[in-house]
């Protein structure tokens, strides 16, 4: 795949980023179709398969219900133009999925940053990041998932923040084993994010944050019931 090839876009929507460093920031989310990491707790399983029969026109993708497999193939310039048309004042764009790092994002970053917007990429850490040097990379490491993909060094080293979905001691140990490899840059923010909104899950993460000096990332959009 080349830098300016079309990307399969499952949905684009305007909301607030709910998590980690950019929490509270108005952002357009661009959700790309396609992921075979296979996380059991995935809340976007409809993005896993890229089937040509599900390709639709841009207008149909923009108007569809959120949780289905339909997508539009969009050139980076088309994505930039859609944002210019629909959300001209937005300053921050989140590229999510699916697994956006399965695609070469350099062309899209160039278009969005040329328009004066900041770009954030949310990734599982299982594919090399192909993005601008200035894009903010959030690695949410998906360790030992059924899809069999491994977390690799390049995205962890490139990460501006590591945000780990956590609910059990096993999750905590997995994160700590990853950090012990020393791939991440000094000063990278390390966040624990409770896997659910259950108070017990949050309380555990709070205790571990206090014990190990991590930061707490809540999925604030779920508490205020926005997307
Ligand atoms: S990496 Fe993300 S999109 Fe892929 S299965 Fe895991 S949670 Fe779902």
mmCIF file with all atom_site columns, C-alpha atoms and ligand atoms in Angstrom:
data_model
loop_
_atom_site.group_PDB
_atom_site.id
_atom_site.type_symbol
_atom_site.label_atom_id
_atom_site.label_alt_id
_atom_site.label_comp_id
_atom_site.label_asym_id
_atom_site.label_entity_id
_atom_site.label_seq_id
_atom_site.pdbx_PDB_ins_code
_atom_site.Cartn_x
_atom_site.Cartn_y
_atom_site.Cartn_z
_atom_site.occupancy
_atom_site.B_iso_or_equiv
_atom_site.pdbx_formal_charge
_atom_site.auth_seq_id
_atom_site.auth_comp_id
_atom_site.auth_asym_id
_atom_site.auth_atom_id
_atom_site.pdbx_PDB_model_num
ATOM   1   C  CA  . UNK A 1 1   ? 0.000   0.000   0.000  1.00 0.00 ? 1   UNK A CA  1
ATOM   2   C  CA  . UNK A 1 2   ? 1.246   3.477   -0.871 1.00 0.00 ? 2   UNK A CA  1
ATOM   3   C  CA  . UNK A 1 3   ? 1.013   6.761   0.973  1.00 0.00 ? 3   UNK A CA  1
ATOM   4   C  CA  . UNK A 1 4   ? -1.883  8.207   -1.000 1.00 0.00 ? 4   UNK A CA  1
ATOM   5   C  CA  . UNK A 1 5   ? -3.903  5.052   -1.647 1.00 0.00 ? 5   UNK A CA  1
ATOM   6   C  CA  . UNK A 1 6   ? -7.588  5.024   -0.634 1.00 0.00 ? 6   UNK A CA  1
ATOM   7   C  CA  . UNK A 1 7   ? -8.392  4.103   2.949  1.00 0.00 ? 7   UNK A CA  1
ATOM   8   C  CA  . UNK A 1 8   ? -11.519 2.155   4.033  1.00 0.00 ? 8   UNK A CA  1
ATOM   9   C  CA  . UNK A 1 9   ? -13.430 4.552   6.290  1.00 0.00 ? 9   UNK A CA  1
ATOM   10  C  CA  . UNK A 1 10  ? -16.128 2.972   8.464  1.00 0.00 ? 10  UNK A CA  1
ATOM   11  C  CA  . UNK A 1 11  ? -17.321 6.242   9.989  1.00 0.00 ? 11  UNK A CA  1
ATOM   12  C  CA  . UNK A 1 12  ? -16.446 9.861   10.696 1.00 0.00 ? 12  UNK A CA  1
ATOM   13  C  CA  . UNK A 1 13  ? -18.013 11.706  13.607 1.00 0.00 ? 13  UNK A CA  1
ATOM   14  C  CA  . UNK A 1 14  ? -17.438 14.748  15.788 1.00 0.00 ? 14  UNK A CA  1
ATOM   15  C  CA  . UNK A 1 15  ? -17.300 14.376  19.548 1.00 0.00 ? 15  UNK A CA  1
ATOM   16  C  CA  . UNK A 1 16  ? -14.900 14.828  22.461 1.00 0.00 ? 16  UNK A CA  1
ATOM   17  C  CA  . UNK A 1 17  ? -11.906 12.556  22.870 1.00 0.00 ? 17  UNK A CA  1
ATOM   18  C  CA  . UNK A 1 18  ? -12.687 10.799  26.129 1.00 0.00 ? 18  UNK A CA  1
ATOM   19  C  CA  . UNK A 1 19  ? -9.403  9.159   27.060 1.00 0.00 ? 19  UNK A CA  1
ATOM   20  C  CA  . UNK A 1 20  ? -5.872  9.834   28.311 1.00 0.00 ? 20  UNK A CA  1
ATOM   21  C  CA  . UNK A 1 21  ? -3.849  12.921  27.328 1.00 0.00 ? 21  UNK A CA  1
ATOM   22  C  CA  . UNK A 1 22  ? -6.403  14.457  24.955 1.00 0.00 ? 22  UNK A CA  1
ATOM   23  C  CA  . UNK A 1 23  ? -9.477  13.815  27.131 1.00 0.00 ? 23  UNK A CA  1
ATOM   24  C  CA  . UNK A 1 24  ? -11.990 16.624  26.759 1.00 0.00 ? 24  UNK A CA  1
ATOM   25  C  CA  . UNK A 1 25  ? -10.671 17.748  23.375 1.00 0.00 ? 25  UNK A CA  1
ATOM   26  C  CA  . UNK A 1 26  ? -13.199 18.239  20.554 1.00 0.00 ? 26  UNK A CA  1
ATOM   27  C  CA  . UNK A 1 27  ? -12.161 15.868  17.805 1.00 0.00 ? 27  UNK A CA  1
ATOM   28  C  CA  . UNK A 1 28  ? -13.322 14.297  14.593 1.00 0.00 ? 28  UNK A CA  1
ATOM   29  C  CA  . UNK A 1 29  ? -12.873 10.536  14.764 1.00 0.00 ? 29  UNK A CA  1
ATOM   30  C  CA  . UNK A 1 30  ? -12.008 8.789   11.521 1.00 0.00 ? 30  UNK A CA  1
ATOM   31  C  CA  . UNK A 1 31  ? -12.589 5.080   12.038 1.00 0.00 ? 31  UNK A CA  1
ATOM   32  C  CA  . UNK A 1 32  ? -10.825 2.818   9.561  1.00 0.00 ? 32  UNK A CA  1
ATOM   33  C  CA  . UNK A 1 33  ? -12.179 -0.594  8.657  1.00 0.00 ? 33  UNK A CA  1
ATOM   34  C  CA  . UNK A 1 34  ? -10.048 -3.692  9.213  1.00 0.00 ? 34  UNK A CA  1
ATOM   35  C  CA  . UNK A 1 35  ? -8.464  -5.416  12.219 1.00 0.00 ? 35  UNK A CA  1
ATOM   36  C  CA  . UNK A 1 36  ? -7.451  -9.008  12.972 1.00 0.00 ? 36  UNK A CA  1
ATOM   37  C  CA  . UNK A 1 37  ? -6.042  -8.547  16.478 1.00 0.00 ? 37  UNK A CA  1
ATOM   38  C  CA  . UNK A 1 38  ? -9.132  -10.271 17.863 1.00 0.00 ? 38  UNK A CA  1
ATOM   39  C  CA  . UNK A 1 39  ? -9.563  -8.698  21.317 1.00 0.00 ? 39  UNK A CA  1
ATOM   40  C  CA  . UNK A 1 40  ? -12.465 -10.443 23.099 1.00 0.00 ? 40  UNK A CA  1
ATOM   41  C  CA  . UNK A 1 41  ? -13.535 -7.147  24.726 1.00 0.00 ? 41  UNK A CA  1
ATOM   42  C  CA  . UNK A 1 42  ? -13.464 -5.214  21.423 1.00 0.00 ? 42  UNK A CA  1
ATOM   43  C  CA  . UNK A 1 43  ? -16.419 -2.835  21.189 1.00 0.00 ? 43  UNK A CA  1
ATOM   44  C  CA  . UNK A 1 44  ? -15.966 -2.276  17.439 1.00 0.00 ? 44  UNK A CA  1
ATOM   45  C  CA  . UNK A 1 45  ? -16.074 -5.835  16.148 1.00 0.00 ? 45  UNK A CA  1
ATOM   46  C  CA  . UNK A 1 46  ? -17.978 -4.576  13.133 1.00 0.00 ? 46  UNK A CA  1
ATOM   47  C  CA  . UNK A 1 47  ? -14.720 -3.034  11.917 1.00 0.00 ? 47  UNK A CA  1
ATOM   48  C  CA  . UNK A 1 48  ? -12.808 -6.315  11.737 1.00 0.00 ? 48  UNK A CA  1
ATOM   49  C  CA  . UNK A 1 49  ? -13.581 -7.497  8.199  1.00 0.00 ? 49  UNK A CA  1
ATOM   50  C  CA  . UNK A 1 50  ? -12.978 -5.544  5.013  1.00 0.00 ? 50  UNK A CA  1
ATOM   51  C  CA  . UNK A 1 51  ? -15.313 -7.104  2.459  1.00 0.00 ? 51  UNK A CA  1
ATOM   52  C  CA  . UNK A 1 52  ? -15.767 -5.445  -0.896 1.00 0.00 ? 52  UNK A CA  1
ATOM   53  C  CA  . UNK A 1 53  ? -19.496 -6.172  -0.800 1.00 0.00 ? 53  UNK A CA  1
ATOM   54  C  CA  . UNK A 1 54  ? -19.709 -3.731  2.141  1.00 0.00 ? 54  UNK A CA  1
ATOM   55  C  CA  . UNK A 1 55  ? -18.174 -0.812  0.264  1.00 0.00 ? 55  UNK A CA  1
ATOM   56  C  CA  . UNK A 1 56  ? -20.600 2.090   -0.120 1.00 0.00 ? 56  UNK A CA  1
ATOM   57  C  CA  . UNK A 1 57  ? -20.531 5.652   -1.420 1.00 0.00 ? 57  UNK A CA  1
ATOM   58  C  CA  . UNK A 1 58  ? -19.222 8.444   0.797  1.00 0.00 ? 58  UNK A CA  1
ATOM   59  C  CA  . UNK A 1 59  ? -22.691 9.922   1.421  1.00 0.00 ? 59  UNK A CA  1
ATOM   60  C  CA  . UNK A 1 60  ? -24.023 6.506   2.443  1.00 0.00 ? 60  UNK A CA  1
ATOM   61  C  CA  . UNK A 1 61  ? -21.143 5.968   4.879  1.00 0.00 ? 61  UNK A CA  1
ATOM   62  C  CA  . UNK A 1 62  ? -21.722 9.389   6.443  1.00 0.00 ? 62  UNK A CA  1
ATOM   63  C  CA  . UNK A 1 63  ? -25.425 8.668   6.953  1.00 0.00 ? 63  UNK A CA  1
ATOM   64  C  CA  . UNK A 1 64  ? -25.294 5.037   8.081  1.00 0.00 ? 64  UNK A CA  1
ATOM   65  C  CA  . UNK A 1 65  ? -25.891 3.677   11.577 1.00 0.00 ? 65  UNK A CA  1
ATOM   66  C  CA  . UNK A 1 66  ? -22.684 3.546   13.563 1.00 0.00 ? 66  UNK A CA  1
ATOM   67  C  CA  . UNK A 1 67  ? -22.224 -0.139  14.196 1.00 0.00 ? 67  UNK A CA  1
ATOM   68  C  CA  . UNK A 1 68  ? -22.140 -1.881  10.879 1.00 0.00 ? 68  UNK A CA  1
ATOM   69  C  CA  . UNK A 1 69  ? -19.522 -3.131  8.460  1.00 0.00 ? 69  UNK A CA  1
ATOM   70  C  CA  . UNK A 1 70  ? -20.145 -0.721  5.626  1.00 0.00 ? 70  UNK A CA  1
ATOM   71  C  CA  . UNK A 1 71  ? -17.294 1.576   4.649  1.00 0.00 ? 71  UNK A CA  1
ATOM   72  C  CA  . UNK A 1 72  ? -16.311 4.066   1.963  1.00 0.00 ? 72  UNK A CA  1
ATOM   73  C  CA  . UNK A 1 73  ? -12.952 4.013   0.166  1.00 0.00 ? 73  UNK A CA  1
ATOM   74  C  CA  . UNK A 1 74  ? -11.567 7.505   0.533  1.00 0.00 ? 74  UNK A CA  1
ATOM   75  C  CA  . UNK A 1 75  ? -8.399  9.136   -0.688 1.00 0.00 ? 75  UNK A CA  1
ATOM   76  C  CA  . UNK A 1 76  ? -6.572  11.158  1.978  1.00 0.00 ? 76  UNK A CA  1
ATOM   77  C  CA  . UNK A 1 77  ? -7.554  14.335  0.141  1.00 0.00 ? 77  UNK A CA  1
ATOM   78  C  CA  . UNK A 1 78  ? -11.234 13.269  0.207  1.00 0.00 ? 78  UNK A CA  1
ATOM   79  C  CA  . UNK A 1 79  ? -11.066 12.750  3.967  1.00 0.00 ? 79  UNK A CA  1
ATOM   80  C  CA  . UNK A 1 80  ? -9.500  16.191  4.367  1.00 0.00 ? 80  UNK A CA  1
ATOM   81  C  CA  . UNK A 1 81  ? -12.167 17.760  2.158  1.00 0.00 ? 81  UNK A CA  1
ATOM   82  C  CA  . UNK A 1 82  ? -15.003 16.068  4.069  1.00 0.00 ? 82  UNK A CA  1
ATOM   83  C  CA  . UNK A 1 83  ? -13.651 17.467  7.324  1.00 0.00 ? 83  UNK A CA  1
ATOM   84  C  CA  . UNK A 1 84  ? -13.281 20.908  5.734  1.00 0.00 ? 84  UNK A CA  1
ATOM   85  C  CA  . UNK A 1 85  ? -16.894 20.733  4.537  1.00 0.00 ? 85  UNK A CA  1
ATOM   86  C  CA  . UNK A 1 86  ? -18.537 19.270  7.643  1.00 0.00 ? 86  UNK A CA  1
ATOM   87  C  CA  . UNK A 1 87  ? -16.406 20.309  10.611 1.00 0.00 ? 87  UNK A CA  1
ATOM   88  C  CA  . UNK A 1 88  ? -14.283 23.251  9.417  1.00 0.00 ? 88  UNK A CA  1
ATOM   89  C  CA  . UNK A 1 89  ? -13.359 24.487  12.882 1.00 0.00 ? 89  UNK A CA  1
ATOM   90  C  CA  . UNK A 1 90  ? -12.165 21.197  14.398 1.00 0.00 ? 90  UNK A CA  1
ATOM   91  C  CA  . UNK A 1 91  ? -8.506  21.279  15.458 1.00 0.00 ? 91  UNK A CA  1
ATOM   92  C  CA  . UNK A 1 92  ? -7.886  17.622  16.391 1.00 0.00 ? 92  UNK A CA  1
ATOM   93  C  CA  . UNK A 1 93  ? -8.399  14.433  14.374 1.00 0.00 ? 93  UNK A CA  1
ATOM   94  C  CA  . UNK A 1 94  ? -8.285  10.932  15.846 1.00 0.00 ? 94  UNK A CA  1
ATOM   95  C  CA  . UNK A 1 95  ? -7.449  8.064   13.501 1.00 0.00 ? 95  UNK A CA  1
ATOM   96  C  CA  . UNK A 1 96  ? -8.868  4.921   15.044 1.00 0.00 ? 96  UNK A CA  1
ATOM   97  C  CA  . UNK A 1 97  ? -10.282 1.623   13.994 1.00 0.00 ? 97  UNK A CA  1
ATOM   98  C  CA  . UNK A 1 98  ? -10.094 -1.168  13.485 1.00 0.00 ? 98  UNK A CA  1
ATOM   99  C  CA  . UNK A 1 99  ? -6.328  -0.997  13.372 1.00 0.00 ? 99  UNK A CA  1
ATOM   100 C  CA  . UNK A 1 100 ? -5.265  2.213   11.604 1.00 0.00 ? 100 UNK A CA  1
ATOM   101 C  CA  . UNK A 1 101 ? -1.593  1.208   11.695 1.00 0.00 ? 101 UNK A CA  1
ATOM   102 C  CA  . UNK A 1 102 ? -2.362  -1.508  9.156  1.00 0.00 ? 102 UNK A CA  1
ATOM   103 C  CA  . UNK A 1 103 ? -2.407  1.367   6.683  1.00 0.00 ? 103 UNK A CA  1
ATOM   104 C  CA  . UNK A 1 104 ? 0.156   3.880   5.516  1.00 0.00 ? 104 UNK A CA  1
ATOM   105 C  CA  . UNK A 1 105 ? -1.112  7.083   7.153  1.00 0.00 ? 105 UNK A CA  1
ATOM   106 C  CA  . UNK A 1 106 ? 1.572   9.487   5.951  1.00 0.00 ? 106 UNK A CA  1
ATOM   107 C  CA  . UNK A 1 107 ? -0.538  10.932  3.142  1.00 0.00 ? 107 UNK A CA  1
ATOM   108 C  CA  . UNK A 1 108 ? -3.527  11.471  5.412  1.00 0.00 ? 108 UNK A CA  1
ATOM   109 C  CA  . UNK A 1 109 ? -1.379  13.061  8.123  1.00 0.00 ? 109 UNK A CA  1
ATOM   110 C  CA  . UNK A 1 110 ? 0.081   15.425  5.521  1.00 0.00 ? 110 UNK A CA  1
ATOM   111 C  CA  . UNK A 1 111 ? -3.378  16.542  4.360  1.00 0.00 ? 111 UNK A CA  1
ATOM   112 C  CA  . UNK A 1 112 ? -4.743  17.035  7.878  1.00 0.00 ? 112 UNK A CA  1
ATOM   113 C  CA  . UNK A 1 113 ? -1.672  18.795  9.228  1.00 0.00 ? 113 UNK A CA  1
ATOM   114 C  CA  . UNK A 1 114 ? -1.507  21.030  6.167  1.00 0.00 ? 114 UNK A CA  1
ATOM   115 C  CA  . UNK A 1 115 ? -5.000  22.177  7.188  1.00 0.00 ? 115 UNK A CA  1
ATOM   116 C  CA  . UNK A 1 116 ? -3.645  23.086  10.621 1.00 0.00 ? 116 UNK A CA  1
ATOM   117 C  CA  . UNK A 1 117 ? -5.057  20.134  12.524 1.00 0.00 ? 117 UNK A CA  1
ATOM   118 C  CA  . UNK A 1 118 ? -3.312  17.881  15.029 1.00 0.00 ? 118 UNK A CA  1
ATOM   119 C  CA  . UNK A 1 119 ? -3.472  14.140  14.384 1.00 0.00 ? 119 UNK A CA  1
ATOM   120 C  CA  . UNK A 1 120 ? -3.740  11.361  16.942 1.00 0.00 ? 120 UNK A CA  1
ATOM   121 C  CA  . UNK A 1 121 ? -3.409  7.675   16.066 1.00 0.00 ? 121 UNK A CA  1
ATOM   122 C  CA  . UNK A 1 122 ? -4.862  4.997   18.325 1.00 0.00 ? 122 UNK A CA  1
ATOM   123 C  CA  . UNK A 1 123 ? -3.175  1.641   17.754 1.00 0.00 ? 123 UNK A CA  1
ATOM   124 C  CA  . UNK A 1 124 ? -2.738  -1.792  19.293 1.00 0.00 ? 124 UNK A CA  1
ATOM   125 C  CA  . UNK A 1 125 ? 1.050   -1.661  18.903 1.00 0.00 ? 125 UNK A CA  1
ATOM   126 C  CA  . UNK A 1 126 ? 1.101   -4.687  16.606 1.00 0.00 ? 126 UNK A CA  1
ATOM   127 C  CA  . UNK A 1 127 ? 2.044   -2.899  13.370 1.00 0.00 ? 127 UNK A CA  1
ATOM   128 C  CA  . UNK A 1 128 ? 4.710   -0.315  12.523 1.00 0.00 ? 128 UNK A CA  1
ATOM   129 C  CA  . UNK A 1 129 ? 3.502   3.271   12.533 1.00 0.00 ? 129 UNK A CA  1
ATOM   130 C  CA  . UNK A 1 130 ? 3.663   4.972   9.148  1.00 0.00 ? 130 UNK A CA  1
ATOM   131 C  CA  . UNK A 1 131 ? 2.692   8.538   9.992  1.00 0.00 ? 131 UNK A CA  1
ATOM   132 C  CA  . UNK A 1 132 ? 4.095   12.046  10.213 1.00 0.00 ? 132 UNK A CA  1
ATOM   133 C  CA  . UNK A 1 133 ? 6.742   12.722  12.847 1.00 0.00 ? 133 UNK A CA  1
ATOM   134 C  CA  . UNK A 1 134 ? 4.356   15.120  14.574 1.00 0.00 ? 134 UNK A CA  1
ATOM   135 C  CA  . UNK A 1 135 ? 1.364   12.785  14.871 1.00 0.00 ? 135 UNK A CA  1
ATOM   136 C  CA  . UNK A 1 136 ? 0.512   11.873  18.465 1.00 0.00 ? 136 UNK A CA  1
ATOM   137 C  CA  . UNK A 1 137 ? 0.644   8.087   18.844 1.00 0.00 ? 137 UNK A CA  1
ATOM   138 C  CA  . UNK A 1 138 ? -1.420  6.368   21.532 1.00 0.00 ? 138 UNK A CA  1
ATOM   139 C  CA  . UNK A 1 139 ? -0.445  2.718   21.888 1.00 0.00 ? 139 UNK A CA  1
ATOM   140 C  CA  . UNK A 1 140 ? -3.014  0.612   23.668 1.00 0.00 ? 140 UNK A CA  1
ATOM   141 C  CA  . UNK A 1 141 ? -1.012  -2.608  23.692 1.00 0.00 ? 141 UNK A CA  1
ATOM   142 C  CA  . UNK A 1 142 ? -3.061  -5.683  22.907 1.00 0.00 ? 142 UNK A CA  1
ATOM   143 C  CA  . UNK A 1 143 ? -1.018  -8.512  24.408 1.00 0.00 ? 143 UNK A CA  1
ATOM   144 C  CA  . UNK A 1 144 ? -1.675  -12.234 23.803 1.00 0.00 ? 144 UNK A CA  1
ATOM   145 C  CA  . UNK A 1 145 ? -4.891  -11.662 21.897 1.00 0.00 ? 145 UNK A CA  1
ATOM   146 C  CA  . UNK A 1 146 ? -6.592  -14.476 19.982 1.00 0.00 ? 146 UNK A CA  1
ATOM   147 C  CA  . UNK A 1 147 ? -5.578  -13.037 16.594 1.00 0.00 ? 147 UNK A CA  1
ATOM   148 C  CA  . UNK A 1 148 ? -1.984  -14.013 17.395 1.00 0.00 ? 148 UNK A CA  1
ATOM   149 C  CA  . UNK A 1 149 ? -0.391  -10.641 16.592 1.00 0.00 ? 149 UNK A CA  1
ATOM   150 C  CA  . UNK A 1 150 ? 2.523   -9.575  18.775 1.00 0.00 ? 150 UNK A CA  1
ATOM   151 C  CA  . UNK A 1 151 ? 3.142   -6.116  20.186 1.00 0.00 ? 151 UNK A CA  1
ATOM   152 C  CA  . UNK A 1 152 ? 6.326   -4.968  18.442 1.00 0.00 ? 152 UNK A CA  1
ATOM   153 C  CA  . UNK A 1 153 ? 9.080   -2.501  19.269 1.00 0.00 ? 153 UNK A CA  1
ATOM   154 C  CA  . UNK A 1 154 ? 8.611   0.215   16.634 1.00 0.00 ? 154 UNK A CA  1
ATOM   155 C  CA  . UNK A 1 155 ? 5.164   1.497   17.696 1.00 0.00 ? 155 UNK A CA  1
ATOM   156 C  CA  . UNK A 1 156 ? 6.048   1.253   21.385 1.00 0.00 ? 156 UNK A CA  1
ATOM   157 C  CA  . UNK A 1 157 ? 9.227   3.268   20.796 1.00 0.00 ? 157 UNK A CA  1
ATOM   158 C  CA  . UNK A 1 158 ? 7.236   5.771   18.732 1.00 0.00 ? 158 UNK A CA  1
ATOM   159 C  CA  . UNK A 1 159 ? 4.429   6.078   21.304 1.00 0.00 ? 159 UNK A CA  1
ATOM   160 C  CA  . UNK A 1 160 ? 3.719   9.416   22.935 1.00 0.00 ? 160 UNK A CA  1
ATOM   161 C  CA  . UNK A 1 161 ? 1.602   7.571   25.478 1.00 0.00 ? 161 UNK A CA  1
ATOM   162 C  CA  . UNK A 1 162 ? 0.839   3.973   26.413 1.00 0.00 ? 162 UNK A CA  1
ATOM   163 C  CA  . UNK A 1 163 ? -2.689  3.356   27.585 1.00 0.00 ? 163 UNK A CA  1
ATOM   164 C  CA  . UNK A 1 164 ? -3.343  -0.109  28.890 1.00 0.00 ? 164 UNK A CA  1
ATOM   165 C  CA  . UNK A 1 165 ? -6.850  -1.575  29.228 1.00 0.00 ? 165 UNK A CA  1
ATOM   166 C  CA  . UNK A 1 166 ? -6.720  -3.107  32.695 1.00 0.00 ? 166 UNK A CA  1
ATOM   167 C  CA  . UNK A 1 167 ? -9.045  -4.983  34.985 1.00 0.00 ? 167 UNK A CA  1
ATOM   168 C  CA  . UNK A 1 168 ? -7.012  -7.828  36.481 1.00 0.00 ? 168 UNK A CA  1
ATOM   169 C  CA  . UNK A 1 169 ? -3.594  -8.394  38.004 1.00 0.00 ? 169 UNK A CA  1
ATOM   170 C  CA  . UNK A 1 170 ? -2.718  -10.365 34.881 1.00 0.00 ? 170 UNK A CA  1
ATOM   171 C  CA  . UNK A 1 171 ? -3.287  -7.270  32.730 1.00 0.00 ? 171 UNK A CA  1
ATOM   172 C  CA  . UNK A 1 172 ? -1.060  -5.258  35.048 1.00 0.00 ? 172 UNK A CA  1
ATOM   173 C  CA  . UNK A 1 173 ? 1.717   -7.857  34.845 1.00 0.00 ? 173 UNK A CA  1
ATOM   174 C  CA  . UNK A 1 174 ? 1.459   -7.926  31.047 1.00 0.00 ? 174 UNK A CA  1
ATOM   175 C  CA  . UNK A 1 175 ? 1.971   -4.175  30.926 1.00 0.00 ? 175 UNK A CA  1
ATOM   176 C  CA  . UNK A 1 176 ? 4.884   -4.318  33.316 1.00 0.00 ? 176 UNK A CA  1
ATOM   177 C  CA  . UNK A 1 177 ? 6.552   -7.081  31.279 1.00 0.00 ? 177 UNK A CA  1
ATOM   178 C  CA  . UNK A 1 178 ? 6.211   -4.920  28.193 1.00 0.00 ? 178 UNK A CA  1
ATOM   179 C  CA  . UNK A 1 179 ? 7.652   -1.872  29.930 1.00 0.00 ? 179 UNK A CA  1
ATOM   180 C  CA  . UNK A 1 180 ? 10.541  -3.976  31.267 1.00 0.00 ? 180 UNK A CA  1
ATOM   181 C  CA  . UNK A 1 181 ? 11.703  -4.465  27.675 1.00 0.00 ? 181 UNK A CA  1
ATOM   182 C  CA  . UNK A 1 182 ? 12.677  -0.811  27.684 1.00 0.00 ? 182 UNK A CA  1
ATOM   183 C  CA  . UNK A 1 183 ? 11.291  -0.068  24.222 1.00 0.00 ? 183 UNK A CA  1
ATOM   184 C  CA  . UNK A 1 184 ? 9.357   3.047   25.235 1.00 0.00 ? 184 UNK A CA  1
ATOM   185 C  CA  . UNK A 1 185 ? 10.991  6.463   25.376 1.00 0.00 ? 185 UNK A CA  1
ATOM   186 C  CA  . UNK A 1 186 ? 11.799  8.003   28.765 1.00 0.00 ? 186 UNK A CA  1
ATOM   187 C  CA  . UNK A 1 187 ? 8.939   10.203  29.911 1.00 0.00 ? 187 UNK A CA  1
ATOM   188 C  CA  . UNK A 1 188 ? 6.256   8.377   27.936 1.00 0.00 ? 188 UNK A CA  1
ATOM   189 C  CA  . UNK A 1 189 ? 2.982   8.724   29.817 1.00 0.00 ? 189 UNK A CA  1
ATOM   190 C  CA  . UNK A 1 190 ? 1.750   5.341   31.071 1.00 0.00 ? 190 UNK A CA  1
ATOM   191 C  CA  . UNK A 1 191 ? -1.987  5.140   31.678 1.00 0.00 ? 191 UNK A CA  1
ATOM   192 C  CA  . UNK A 1 192 ? -4.115  2.426   33.215 1.00 0.00 ? 192 UNK A CA  1
ATOM   193 C  CA  . UNK A 1 193 ? -7.606  2.437   31.785 1.00 0.00 ? 193 UNK A CA  1
ATOM   194 C  CA  . UNK A 1 194 ? -10.262 0.335   33.529 1.00 0.00 ? 194 UNK A CA  1
ATOM   195 C  CA  . UNK A 1 195 ? -11.795 -2.136  31.118 1.00 0.00 ? 195 UNK A CA  1
ATOM   196 C  CA  . UNK A 1 196 ? -15.254 -1.381  32.438 1.00 0.00 ? 196 UNK A CA  1
ATOM   197 C  CA  . UNK A 1 197 ? -17.070 1.362   34.330 1.00 0.00 ? 197 UNK A CA  1
ATOM   198 C  CA  . UNK A 1 198 ? -17.587 -0.963  37.287 1.00 0.00 ? 198 UNK A CA  1
ATOM   199 C  CA  . UNK A 1 199 ? -16.407 0.840   40.442 1.00 0.00 ? 199 UNK A CA  1
ATOM   200 C  CA  . UNK A 1 200 ? -14.269 -2.128  41.471 1.00 0.00 ? 200 UNK A CA  1
ATOM   201 C  CA  . UNK A 1 201 ? -12.326 -2.061  38.187 1.00 0.00 ? 201 UNK A CA  1
ATOM   202 C  CA  . UNK A 1 202 ? -11.699 1.656   38.626 1.00 0.00 ? 202 UNK A CA  1
ATOM   203 C  CA  . UNK A 1 203 ? -10.694 1.237   42.265 1.00 0.00 ? 203 UNK A CA  1
ATOM   204 C  CA  . UNK A 1 204 ? -8.124  -1.411  41.350 1.00 0.00 ? 204 UNK A CA  1
ATOM   205 C  CA  . UNK A 1 205 ? -6.584  0.856   38.724 1.00 0.00 ? 205 UNK A CA  1
ATOM   206 C  CA  . UNK A 1 206 ? -6.481  3.763   41.190 1.00 0.00 ? 206 UNK A CA  1
ATOM   207 C  CA  . UNK A 1 207 ? -4.573  1.604   43.680 1.00 0.00 ? 207 UNK A CA  1
ATOM   208 C  CA  . UNK A 1 208 ? -2.105  0.434   41.033 1.00 0.00 ? 208 UNK A CA  1
ATOM   209 C  CA  . UNK A 1 209 ? -1.607  4.002   39.779 1.00 0.00 ? 209 UNK A CA  1
ATOM   210 C  CA  . UNK A 1 210 ? -0.756  5.092   43.322 1.00 0.00 ? 210 UNK A CA  1
ATOM   211 C  CA  . UNK A 1 211 ? 1.545   2.113   43.808 1.00 0.00 ? 211 UNK A CA  1
ATOM   212 C  CA  . UNK A 1 212 ? 3.461   2.350   40.531 1.00 0.00 ? 212 UNK A CA  1
ATOM   213 C  CA  . UNK A 1 213 ? 3.122   5.985   39.497 1.00 0.00 ? 213 UNK A CA  1
ATOM   214 C  CA  . UNK A 1 214 ? 0.971   5.363   36.414 1.00 0.00 ? 214 UNK A CA  1
ATOM   215 C  CA  . UNK A 1 215 ? -1.811  7.721   35.403 1.00 0.00 ? 215 UNK A CA  1
ATOM   216 C  CA  . UNK A 1 216 ? -5.514  6.913   35.390 1.00 0.00 ? 216 UNK A CA  1
ATOM   217 C  CA  . UNK A 1 217 ? -7.398  7.147   32.100 1.00 0.00 ? 217 UNK A CA  1
ATOM   218 C  CA  . UNK A 1 218 ? -11.160 6.970   32.394 1.00 0.00 ? 218 UNK A CA  1
ATOM   219 C  CA  . UNK A 1 219 ? -13.385 6.549   29.372 1.00 0.00 ? 219 UNK A CA  1
ATOM   220 C  CA  . UNK A 1 220 ? -15.016 9.858   30.219 1.00 0.00 ? 220 UNK A CA  1
ATOM   221 C  CA  . UNK A 1 221 ? -17.231 9.834   27.123 1.00 0.00 ? 221 UNK A CA  1
ATOM   222 C  CA  . UNK A 1 222 ? -19.045 6.807   28.572 1.00 0.00 ? 222 UNK A CA  1
ATOM   223 C  CA  . UNK A 1 223 ? -19.717 8.603   31.863 1.00 0.00 ? 223 UNK A CA  1
ATOM   224 C  CA  . UNK A 1 224 ? -21.251 11.601  30.091 1.00 0.00 ? 224 UNK A CA  1
ATOM   225 C  CA  . UNK A 1 225 ? -22.950 9.349   27.546 1.00 0.00 ? 225 UNK A CA  1
ATOM   226 C  CA  . UNK A 1 226 ? -21.481 10.689  24.362 1.00 0.00 ? 226 UNK A CA  1
ATOM   227 C  CA  . UNK A 1 227 ? -19.738 8.682   21.664 1.00 0.00 ? 227 UNK A CA  1
HETATM 228 S  S1  . LIG B 2 .   ? -7.142  -3.850  18.303 1.00 0.00 ? 1   LIG B S1  1
HETATM 229 FE FE1 . LIG B 2 .   ? -8.896  -2.520  18.674 1.00 0.00 ? 1   LIG B FE1 1
HETATM 230 S  S2  . LIG B 2 .   ? -10.282 -2.835  16.892 1.00 0.00 ? 1   LIG B S2  1
HETATM 231 FE FE2 . LIG B 2 .   ? -8.776  -4.515  16.915 1.00 0.00 ? 1   LIG B FE2 1
HETATM 232 S  S3  . LIG B 2 .   ? -9.817  -6.170  18.025 1.00 0.00 ? 1   LIG B S3  1
HETATM 233 FE FE3 . LIG B 2 .   ? -8.587  -5.026  19.527 1.00 0.00 ? 1   LIG B FE3 1
HETATM 234 S  S4  . LIG B 2 .   ? -9.964  -3.477  20.393 1.00 0.00 ? 1   LIG B S4  1
HETATM 235 FE FE4 . LIG B 2 .   ? -10.907 -4.249  18.490 1.00 0.00 ? 1   LIG B FE4 1
#
